[in-house]
Amino acid sequence: VGAKGAGPGSVGSSKVQLAFVRKLGQAGSRQAVLRLLSSSGALQAMVDEVWRGAQDLSSARAATAAQLNDKFMQEGGAFNLGYGDLSTFFSGLQGLVGTPDVNLTPAMMREHCASADSLEEFSTTNYGITTTSRAEWYFVQNPQGGPGQADLDAWPKEDGHEEYCRQAKPLEEFAGEVERVNKLLEELREPSLMPEEVGGLRLYTGPMFQKYNATLRGFANPFMKGRWETLCKGNLYTTTLHVINSGIVKGGKVMKAQTVYRGIAGGLLPPEFWTPSKHNICGGVEFAFMSTTTNRQVSMQYASSGSVSTIFEINMGMVDRGADLSWVSQYPHEEEICFAPLTGLEVTSTRVENSVLVVAVRLNINLSALTIEQVLAKRKKVVLDMCQNLDLEVDQMLKSGSWGDLLAKMGPSRSVICKALKQPAANAFKAIDDRPAPAFNDDALLVDSIQSALAEKDAIQAPTMKILMAASKTLDSDDQPEAAKLLRTQAEAMAEFSKWTKEEVFERVVDLLKSPSDPDTRAVSKEVVALLHRCPQVTEVRFDWGHHEGAIEIDVQQGKALFTAMAACTTIKTLQVAGQRTENFGDRVADELAAMVEKNTTLAELDIPDIRLGAVGGIKLANALEKNTTLCNLNLYCNTQLLSSQDGVVGHTVVAWASAIEKNTGLQKLNMWATGCVSDEGGALIGKALGRNTMLETFHINGDRYTELSGEAFADAIEANVTLKELNLGHNECALTPESQKRIDRVVHSRGGSLRSA
């Protein structure tokens, strides 16, 4: 029935076998299959194999993997292995041991030669070497200098195992292998191995692996933490661990996928490896570097060295691969494949082999595992990401507001003009990008880079003669004369406006606000914004309505137009609107006022006393203040219905203002004097909020009904708030308890005049 020449390895054997089985299924029978198996001896071989398995099972310590693990637990003498969960996985190495020093070699040397554990002897469990961190550093980094560097007569050596004894080799001897690996990395467009990484990897393959892994596993549980404290004396080896991790990440990218093994002696797998999680997954996250071998026998020998024997059987995949360290290893015969810390291990199956627990796992390499270049470049990346966002913000500015109106007149030249306008910012961003990544770990340079990037964005907030003339010169140099001429025309028009006095500008603003207009105030607002942007010499607008002869009166509609204009204006730093006599004026313009406070990023001082702003408008303004970070001074004096509450009940407006005071991160001065009668409970709310604020220097609020609760809260506040320099609660009816007043007076006195309280 079979076909000659269809044996394994013969030409076309798989095709012949496939055709044979198909024919058997079409024309054969179950009896025919049985006859074939019997005549070929296959059935007898199957019986023999089943019998051997039954004999092994009858003499085994346990029948199943779970039973064997339970037996290990009952026998005692073993420790529980510590594994992390998904939160550990996503935290990354930096989340465990911190950030590495940018000066890699000096930091690594300090960690090995000048730390609390540097001269403490320790012995390895695999080859019985007794050594120190300092000795291992010099053995790897400068073996030609001899053991005298570590105050030793000879290098630490193995206890037996003469056939596997390590050899002291200068790192230069690995140059050929480094070149081979780097060529493979170059083909993948990945960064090359650095000398520090080569040294770190070789250190890991020797006795130091025990300290490095003890450090990482010290985060697993109290038992492991105790081991780390005993062995490492609090030394985290932060920079060294990052460097080794980086070398493994790079090495994993050029590793061929294959099956590897990891033997564990004396450790019990935790329940998470046996009981499925709520996501129906068994397994955990290995805190430490995970050494494995392609040699199954080596892992079996290692696992069998303890009463509790476990082997992980690991199939690497397309992404989840370890690094081959055999070329740089102190023990190349181990054929070591190493995985980075915080690798996820997902159990796929378990079995028992001769009293050894075999656990098949699927790997998940930690996606937070970064190369040392990426770690050192984190700060630079943050700044470059910010520059990218600022570039998008500049694009948006050029499409809207005053820029949008101006550029709409540029016709086909608009795109080249936009490019010229953005050129100074583009040059600044490129200068930042050209700086080497490690330089950003200097705090001063980091701050300078951020400030220079922000300055470029701020410089183009609104059209000015200076900006337009600079862009026209750029266009001339780029051989765009027509576009340059268009910008010069606009700049010359602005030059005329730049001669206007503050009084002339203000008079024109008043004329615009009072001009007949559509009920939709947007048209008037756009004209006001355009005027103010053409007159950058004017940085403040002050209206003092209704309190003196000849005062300017404008109605609610005109007030809406003013605040709408100020929301888009980027040149005015101070706005004063005072003494409005129209009934409920403040509440009726509250939407526009709140929108201005929320959107405007250049206004520093807002002076709006006595504009008849009540609870309704006050809540809207308070909510907007939570989002504003640039307003420094807010005067709400004599808006008498702003905070009033009835019958001692805390009103919604008090709650809103307490929240604003707590969350605002820009205000330095806040005047809420004569804004209504606040209950003792309401005062307590505001006092607590003041205690959590970290920016306010001056705060005024009348304390009509403040007694015990408010007094305690304000006393707590000035004790906690170290930025506060002036707190005014004074009022004839304010009755703080003597204890609260004493606490306040004590803090005022202790600050030696840096805090005043009235």
Coordinates of N, CA and C in Angstrom, one line a residue, residues 201-354:
L201 N 27.3 44.0 30.4 CA 26.9 42.7 30.1 C 27.9 41.6 30.6
R202 N 29.2 41.9 30.4 CA 30.2 41.0 31.0 C 30.1 40.9 32.5
L203 N 29.9 42.0 33.1 CA 29.7 42.0 34.6 C 28.6 41.1 35.0
Y204 N 27.5 41.2 34.3 CA 26.3 40.5 34.6 C 26.5 39.0 34.5
T205 N 27.3 38.5 33.6 CA 27.5 37.1 33.4 C 28.4 36.5 34.4
G206 N 29.0 37.3 35.3 CA 29.8 36.8 36.4 C 29.1 36.8 37.7
P207 N 29.8 36.9 38.8 CA 29.2 36.8 40.2 C 28.2 38.0 40.4
M208 N 28.4 39.1 39.8 CA 27.6 40.3 40.1 C 26.1 40.1 39.7
F209 N 25.8 39.0 38.9 CA 24.4 38.8 38.6 C 23.5 38.7 39.9
Q210 N 24.2 38.1 41.0 CA 23.4 37.9 42.2 C 23.0 39.2 42.8
K211 N 23.9 40.2 42.8 CA 23.6 41.5 43.4 C 22.6 42.3 42.5
Y212 N 22.8 42.2 41.2 CA 21.8 43.0 40.4 C 20.4 42.4 40.5
N213 N 20.3 41.1 40.5 CA 19.0 40.5 40.6 C 18.4 40.6 42.0
A214 N 19.2 40.6 43.0 CA 18.7 40.8 44.4 C 18.1 42.2 44.5
T215 N 18.8 43.2 43.8 CA 18.3 44.5 43.9 C 16.9 44.6 43.3
L216 N 16.7 44.0 42.1 CA 15.4 44.1 41.4 C 14.4 43.3 42.1
R217 N 14.7 42.1 42.6 CA 13.7 41.3 43.3 C 13.4 41.9 44.7
G218 N 14.2 42.8 45.2 CA 13.9 43.4 46.4 C 12.6 44.2 46.5
F219 N 12.1 44.4 45.3 CA 10.8 45.1 45.2 C 9.6 44.1 45.2
A220 N 9.9 42.8 45.2 CA 8.9 41.8 45.1 C 8.1 41.6 46.4
N221 N 8.8 41.4 47.5 CA 8.2 41.1 48.8 C 9.2 41.3 49.9
P222 N 8.7 41.3 51.1 CA 9.6 41.6 52.3 C 10.8 40.7 52.4
F223 N 10.6 39.4 52.1 CA 11.7 38.4 52.1 C 12.8 38.8 51.2
M224 N 12.4 39.1 49.9 CA 13.4 39.5 48.9 C 14.0 40.8 49.2
K225 N 13.3 41.7 49.8 CA 13.8 43.0 50.2 C 14.9 42.8 51.3
G226 N 14.7 41.8 52.2 CA 15.7 41.5 53.2 C 16.9 41.0 52.6
R227 N 16.8 40.1 51.6 CA 18.0 39.6 50.9 C 18.8 40.7 50.3
W228 N 18.1 41.7 49.6 CA 18.8 42.8 49.0 C 19.5 43.6 50.0
E229 N 18.8 43.9 51.1 CA 19.5 44.8 52.1 C 20.7 44.1 52.7
T230 N 20.6 42.8 52.9 CA 21.8 42.1 53.4 C 22.9 42.1 52.4
L231 N 22.6 41.8 51.2 CA 23.6 41.6 50.2 C 24.2 43.0 49.6
C232 N 23.3 43.9 49.4 CA 23.7 45.2 48.7 C 23.8 46.4 49.6
K233 N 23.4 46.3 50.9 CA 23.5 47.4 51.8 C 22.8 48.7 51.3
G234 N 21.7 48.5 50.6 CA 20.9 49.7 50.1 C 21.4 50.2 48.8
N235 N 22.4 49.6 48.2 CA 22.9 50.0 46.9 C 22.0 49.6 45.8
L236 N 21.4 50.5 45.0 CA 20.5 50.1 43.9 C 21.1 49.8 42.6
Y237 N 22.4 50.2 42.4 CA 23.1 49.9 41.1 C 22.3 50.5 40.0
T238 N 21.7 51.7 40.2 CA 20.8 52.3 39.2 C 21.4 52.4 37.8
T239 N 22.5 53.1 37.7 CA 23.0 53.3 36.3 C 23.5 52.0 35.7
T240 N 24.1 51.1 36.5 CA 24.5 49.8 36.0 C 23.4 49.0 35.4
L241 N 22.3 49.0 36.2 CA 21.1 48.2 35.7 C 20.5 48.7 34.4
H242 N 20.5 50.1 34.3 CA 20.0 50.7 33.1 C 20.9 50.3 31.9
V243 N 22.2 50.3 32.1 CA 23.1 50.1 31.1 C 23.0 48.6 30.6
I244 N 22.9 47.7 31.6 CA 22.8 46.2 31.2 C 21.5 46.0 30.5
N245 N 20.4 46.6 31.0 CA 19.1 46.5 30.4 C 19.1 47.0 28.9
S246 N 19.8 48.1 28.7 CA 20.0 48.6 27.3 C 20.7 47.7 26.4
G247 N 21.8 47.1 26.9 CA 22.5 46.1 26.1 C 21.7 44.9 25.7
I248 N 20.8 44.4 26.7 CA 20.0 43.3 26.4 C 18.9 43.7 25.4
V249 N 18.3 44.9 25.5 CA 17.3 45.3 24.6 C 17.8 45.3 23.2
K250 N 19.1 45.8 23.0 CA 19.7 45.9 21.7 C 20.0 44.5 21.2
G251 N 20.6 43.6 22.1 CA 20.9 42.3 21.7 C 19.7 41.4 21.3
G252 N 18.6 41.7 21.9 CA 17.4 41.0 21.6 C 16.9 41.2 20.2
K253 N 17.2 42.4 19.7 CA 16.7 42.7 18.3 C 17.4 41.9 17.2
V254 N 18.6 41.3 17.5 CA 19.3 40.5 16.5 C 19.3 39.1 16.9
M255 N 18.6 38.6 17.9 CA 18.6 37.2 18.3 C 17.6 36.4 17.4
K256 N 18.0 35.2 17.0 CA 17.1 34.3 16.3 C 16.2 33.7 17.3
A257 N 14.9 33.6 17.0 CA 13.9 33.0 17.9 C 14.2 31.5 18.0
Q258 N 14.1 31.0 19.2 CA 14.3 29.6 19.5 C 13.8 29.2 20.9
T259 N 13.9 28.0 21.3 CA 13.4 27.6 22.6 C 14.6 27.6 23.6
V260 N 14.3 28.2 24.7 CA 15.3 28.3 25.8 C 14.7 27.8 27.1
Y261 N 15.6 27.6 28.1 CA 15.2 27.0 29.3 C 15.8 27.8 30.5
R262 N 15.0 27.7 31.6 CA 15.5 28.4 32.8 C 15.2 27.5 34.0
G263 N 16.3 27.1 34.7 CA 16.1 26.2 35.9 C 16.1 27.1 37.1
I264 N 15.2 26.7 38.0 CA 15.0 27.3 39.3 C 15.1 26.3 40.4
A265 N 16.0 26.5 41.4 CA 16.2 25.6 42.5 C 15.7 26.2 43.8
G266 N 14.9 25.5 44.5 CA 14.5 25.9 45.9 C 13.4 26.9 46.0
G267 N 12.8 27.3 44.9 CA 11.8 28.3 44.9 C 10.4 27.8 44.5
L268 N 9.4 28.2 45.2 CA 8.0 27.8 44.9 C 7.3 28.8 44.0
L269 N 6.6 28.4 43.0 CA 5.8 29.3 42.2 C 4.6 29.8 43.0
P270 N 4.3 31.1 42.9 CA 3.2 31.6 43.7 C 1.9 31.2 43.1
P271 N 0.8 31.4 43.9 CA -0.6 31.0 43.4 C -1.0 31.6 42.1
E272 N -0.4 32.8 41.7 CA -0.9 33.4 40.4 C -0.5 32.5 39.2
F273 N 0.5 31.6 39.4 CA 0.9 30.7 38.3 C 0.0 29.5 38.2
W274 N -0.9 29.3 39.2 CA -1.8 28.1 39.2 C -3.3 28.5 39.1
T275 N -3.6 29.7 39.6 CA -5.0 30.1 39.6 C -5.2 31.3 38.6
P276 N -6.1 31.1 37.6 CA -6.3 32.1 36.6 C -6.8 33.5 37.3
S277 N -6.3 34.6 36.7 CA -6.8 35.9 37.2 C -8.2 36.2 36.6
K278 N -8.7 37.3 37.0 CA -10.0 37.7 36.4 C -10.0 37.9 34.9
H279 N -8.8 38.0 34.4 CA -8.6 38.0 32.9 C -8.3 36.7 32.3
N280 N -8.5 35.6 33.2 CA -8.3 34.2 32.8 C -6.8 33.9 32.3
I281 N -5.9 34.5 33.1 CA -4.4 34.3 32.7 C -3.7 33.9 34.0
C282 N -2.8 32.9 33.8 CA -1.9 32.5 34.9 C -0.5 33.0 34.6
G283 N 0.2 33.4 35.6 CA 1.5 33.9 35.4 C 1.9 35.1 36.2
G284 N 3.0 35.7 35.9 CA 3.5 36.9 36.6 C 4.5 37.6 35.9
V285 N 5.1 38.6 36.5 CA 6.1 39.5 35.9 C 7.4 39.3 36.7
E286 N 8.5 38.8 36.0 CA 9.8 38.6 36.6 C 10.4 40.0 36.8
F287 N 10.8 40.3 38.1 CA 11.4 41.6 38.4 C 12.8 41.7 37.9
A288 N 13.5 40.6 37.9 CA 15.0 40.7 37.6 C 15.3 40.3 36.2
F289 N 16.6 40.4 35.8 CA 17.1 39.9 34.6 C 16.8 38.4 34.6
M290 N 16.4 37.8 33.5 CA 16.1 36.4 33.4 C 17.0 35.7 32.6
S291 N 18.0 34.9 33.2 CA 19.0 34.2 32.5 C 18.4 32.8 32.0
T292 N 18.6 32.5 30.8 CA 18.1 31.2 30.3 C 19.2 30.6 29.4
T293 N 19.0 29.4 29.0 CA 20.1 28.7 28.2 C 19.4 27.9 27.1
T294 N 20.1 27.8 26.0 CA 19.6 26.9 24.9 C 19.9 25.5 25.2
N295 N 20.7 25.2 26.2 CA 21.1 23.9 26.6 C 20.2 23.4 27.7
R296 N 19.3 22.5 27.3 CA 18.3 22.0 28.3 C 18.9 21.3 29.4
Q297 N 20.0 20.6 29.2 CA 20.7 19.8 30.2 C 21.2 20.7 31.3
V298 N 21.8 21.9 30.9 CA 22.3 22.9 31.9 C 21.2 23.3 32.8
S299 N 20.0 23.6 32.3 CA 18.9 24.1 33.1 C 18.5 23.0 34.0
M300 N 18.5 21.7 33.5 CA 18.1 20.6 34.4 C 19.0 20.4 35.6
Q301 N 20.3 20.6 35.3 CA 21.3 20.4 36.3 C 21.1 21.5 37.4
Y302 N 20.9 22.8 36.9 CA 20.7 23.9 37.8 C 19.5 23.7 38.7
A303 N 18.4 23.3 38.1 CA 17.1 23.1 38.8 C 17.2 22.0 39.8
S304 N 18.0 20.9 39.5 CA 18.1 19.7 40.3 C 19.0 20.0 41.5
S305 N 19.6 21.2 41.6 CA 20.5 21.4 42.7 C 19.8 21.7 44.0
G306 N 18.4 21.8 44.0 CA 17.6 22.0 45.2 C 16.6 20.9 45.3
S307 N 15.9 20.9 46.5 CA 14.9 19.9 46.7 C 13.6 20.3 45.9
V308 N 13.5 21.6 45.6 CA 12.3 22.0 44.8 C 12.9 22.4 43.4
S309 N 12.5 21.7 42.4 CA 13.1 21.8 41.1 C 12.0 22.2 40.0
T310 N 12.3 23.4 39.4 CA 11.4 23.9 38.4 C 12.1 24.3 37.2
I311 N 11.6 24.1 36.0 CA 12.1 24.6 34.7 C 11.1 25.3 34.0
F312 N 11.5 26.5 33.5 CA 10.6 27.2 32.5 C 11.1 26.9 31.1
E313 N 10.1 26.5 30.3 CA 10.4 26.2 28.9 C 9.8 27.3 28.1
I314 N 10.7 28.0 27.4 CA 10.3 29.3 26.8 C 10.5 29.3 25.3
N315 N 9.4 29.6 24.6 CA 9.5 29.8 23.1 C 9.6 31.2 22.8
M316 N 10.7 31.7 22.2 CA 10.8 33.1 21.8 C 9.9 33.3 20.6
G317 N 9.5 34.6 20.3 CA 8.7 34.9 19.2 C 9.2 36.0 18.4
M318 N 8.4 36.6 17.5 CA 8.8 37.6 16.6 C 9.4 38.9 17.3
V319 N 8.7 39.3 18.4 CA 9.1 40.4 19.2 C 9.8 40.1 20.5
D320 N 9.3 39.0 21.1 CA 9.7 38.7 22.5 C 10.9 37.8 22.4
R321 N 12.1 38.4 22.4 CA 13.3 37.7 22.3 C 14.3 38.2 23.3
G322 N 15.2 37.3 23.8 CA 16.3 37.7 24.7 C 17.6 38.0 23.9
A323 N 18.6 38.3 24.6 CA 19.9 38.6 24.0 C 20.9 37.4 24.3
D324 N 21.6 37.1 23.3 CA 22.7 36.0 23.4 C 23.9 36.7 24.0
L325 N 24.3 36.2 25.2 CA 25.4 36.8 25.9 C 26.6 35.9 25.9
S326 N 26.6 34.8 25.2 CA 27.7 33.8 25.2 C 29.0 34.4 24.7
W327 N 28.9 35.3 23.7 CA 30.1 35.9 23.1 C 30.8 36.8 24.1
V328 N 30.1 37.4 25.1 CA 30.8 38.3 26.0 C 30.8 37.7 27.4
S329 N 30.3 36.5 27.6 CA 30.2 35.9 28.9 C 31.5 35.4 29.6
Q330 N 31.5 35.5 30.9 CA 32.6 34.9 31.6 C 32.5 33.4 31.6
Y331 N 31.4 32.9 31.3 CA 31.2 31.4 31.2 C 30.5 31.1 29.9
P332 N 31.2 31.1 28.8 CA 30.5 31.0 27.5 C 29.9 29.6 27.3
H333 N 30.3 28.6 28.1 CA 29.7 27.2 27.9 C 28.3 27.2 28.3
E334 N 27.8 28.2 29.1 CA 26.4 28.2 29.5 C 25.4 28.6 28.4
E335 N 26.0 29.1 27.3 CA 25.1 29.5 26.2 C 24.0 30.3 26.7
E336 N 24.3 31.4 27.4 CA 23.3 32.2 28.1 C 22.5 33.1 27.2
I337 N 21.2 33.0 27.3 CA 20.3 34.0 26.6 C 19.6 34.7 27.7
C338 N 19.7 36.0 27.8 CA 19.2 36.8 28.9 C 18.0 37.7 28.4
F339 N 17.0 37.9 29.3 CA 15.9 38.7 29.0 C 15.9 39.9 30.0
A340 N 15.4 41.0 29.5 CA 15.4 42.3 30.3 C 14.5 42.1 31.5
P341 N 14.7 43.0 32.6 CA 13.8 42.9 33.7 C 12.4 43.2 33.4
L342 N 11.5 42.8 34.2 CA 10.0 43.1 34.1 C 9.5 42.4 32.8
T343 N 9.9 41.2 32.5 CA 9.4 40.4 31.5 C 8.1 39.6 32.0
G344 N 7.1 39.7 31.2 CA 5.9 39.0 31.6 C 6.0 37.5 31.2
L345 N 5.5 36.6 32.1 CA 5.5 35.2 31.9 C 4.1 34.6 32.0
E346 N 3.6 34.2 30.9 CA 2.2 33.7 30.9 C 2.2 32.1 30.7
V347 N 1.7 31.4 31.7 CA 1.7 30.0 31.7 C 0.8 29.4 30.6
T348 N 1.4 28.6 29.7 CA 0.5 27.9 28.7 C 0.3 26.5 29.0
S349 N 1.2 25.8 29.7 CA 1.0 24.4 30.1 C 2.0 24.0 31.2
T350 N 1.7 22.9 31.9 CA 2.7 22.4 32.9 C 2.7 20.9 32.8
R351 N 3.8 20.3 33.2 CA 4.0 18.8 33.2 C 5.1 18.5 34.2
V352 N 5.2 17.2 34.5 CA 6.2 16.7 35.4 C 7.2 15.7 34.6
E353 N 8.5 15.9 34.8 CA 9.5 15.1 34.2 C 10.5 14.7 35.3
N354 N 10.4 13.4 35.8 CA 11.4 12.9 36.8 C 11.5 13.9 38.0

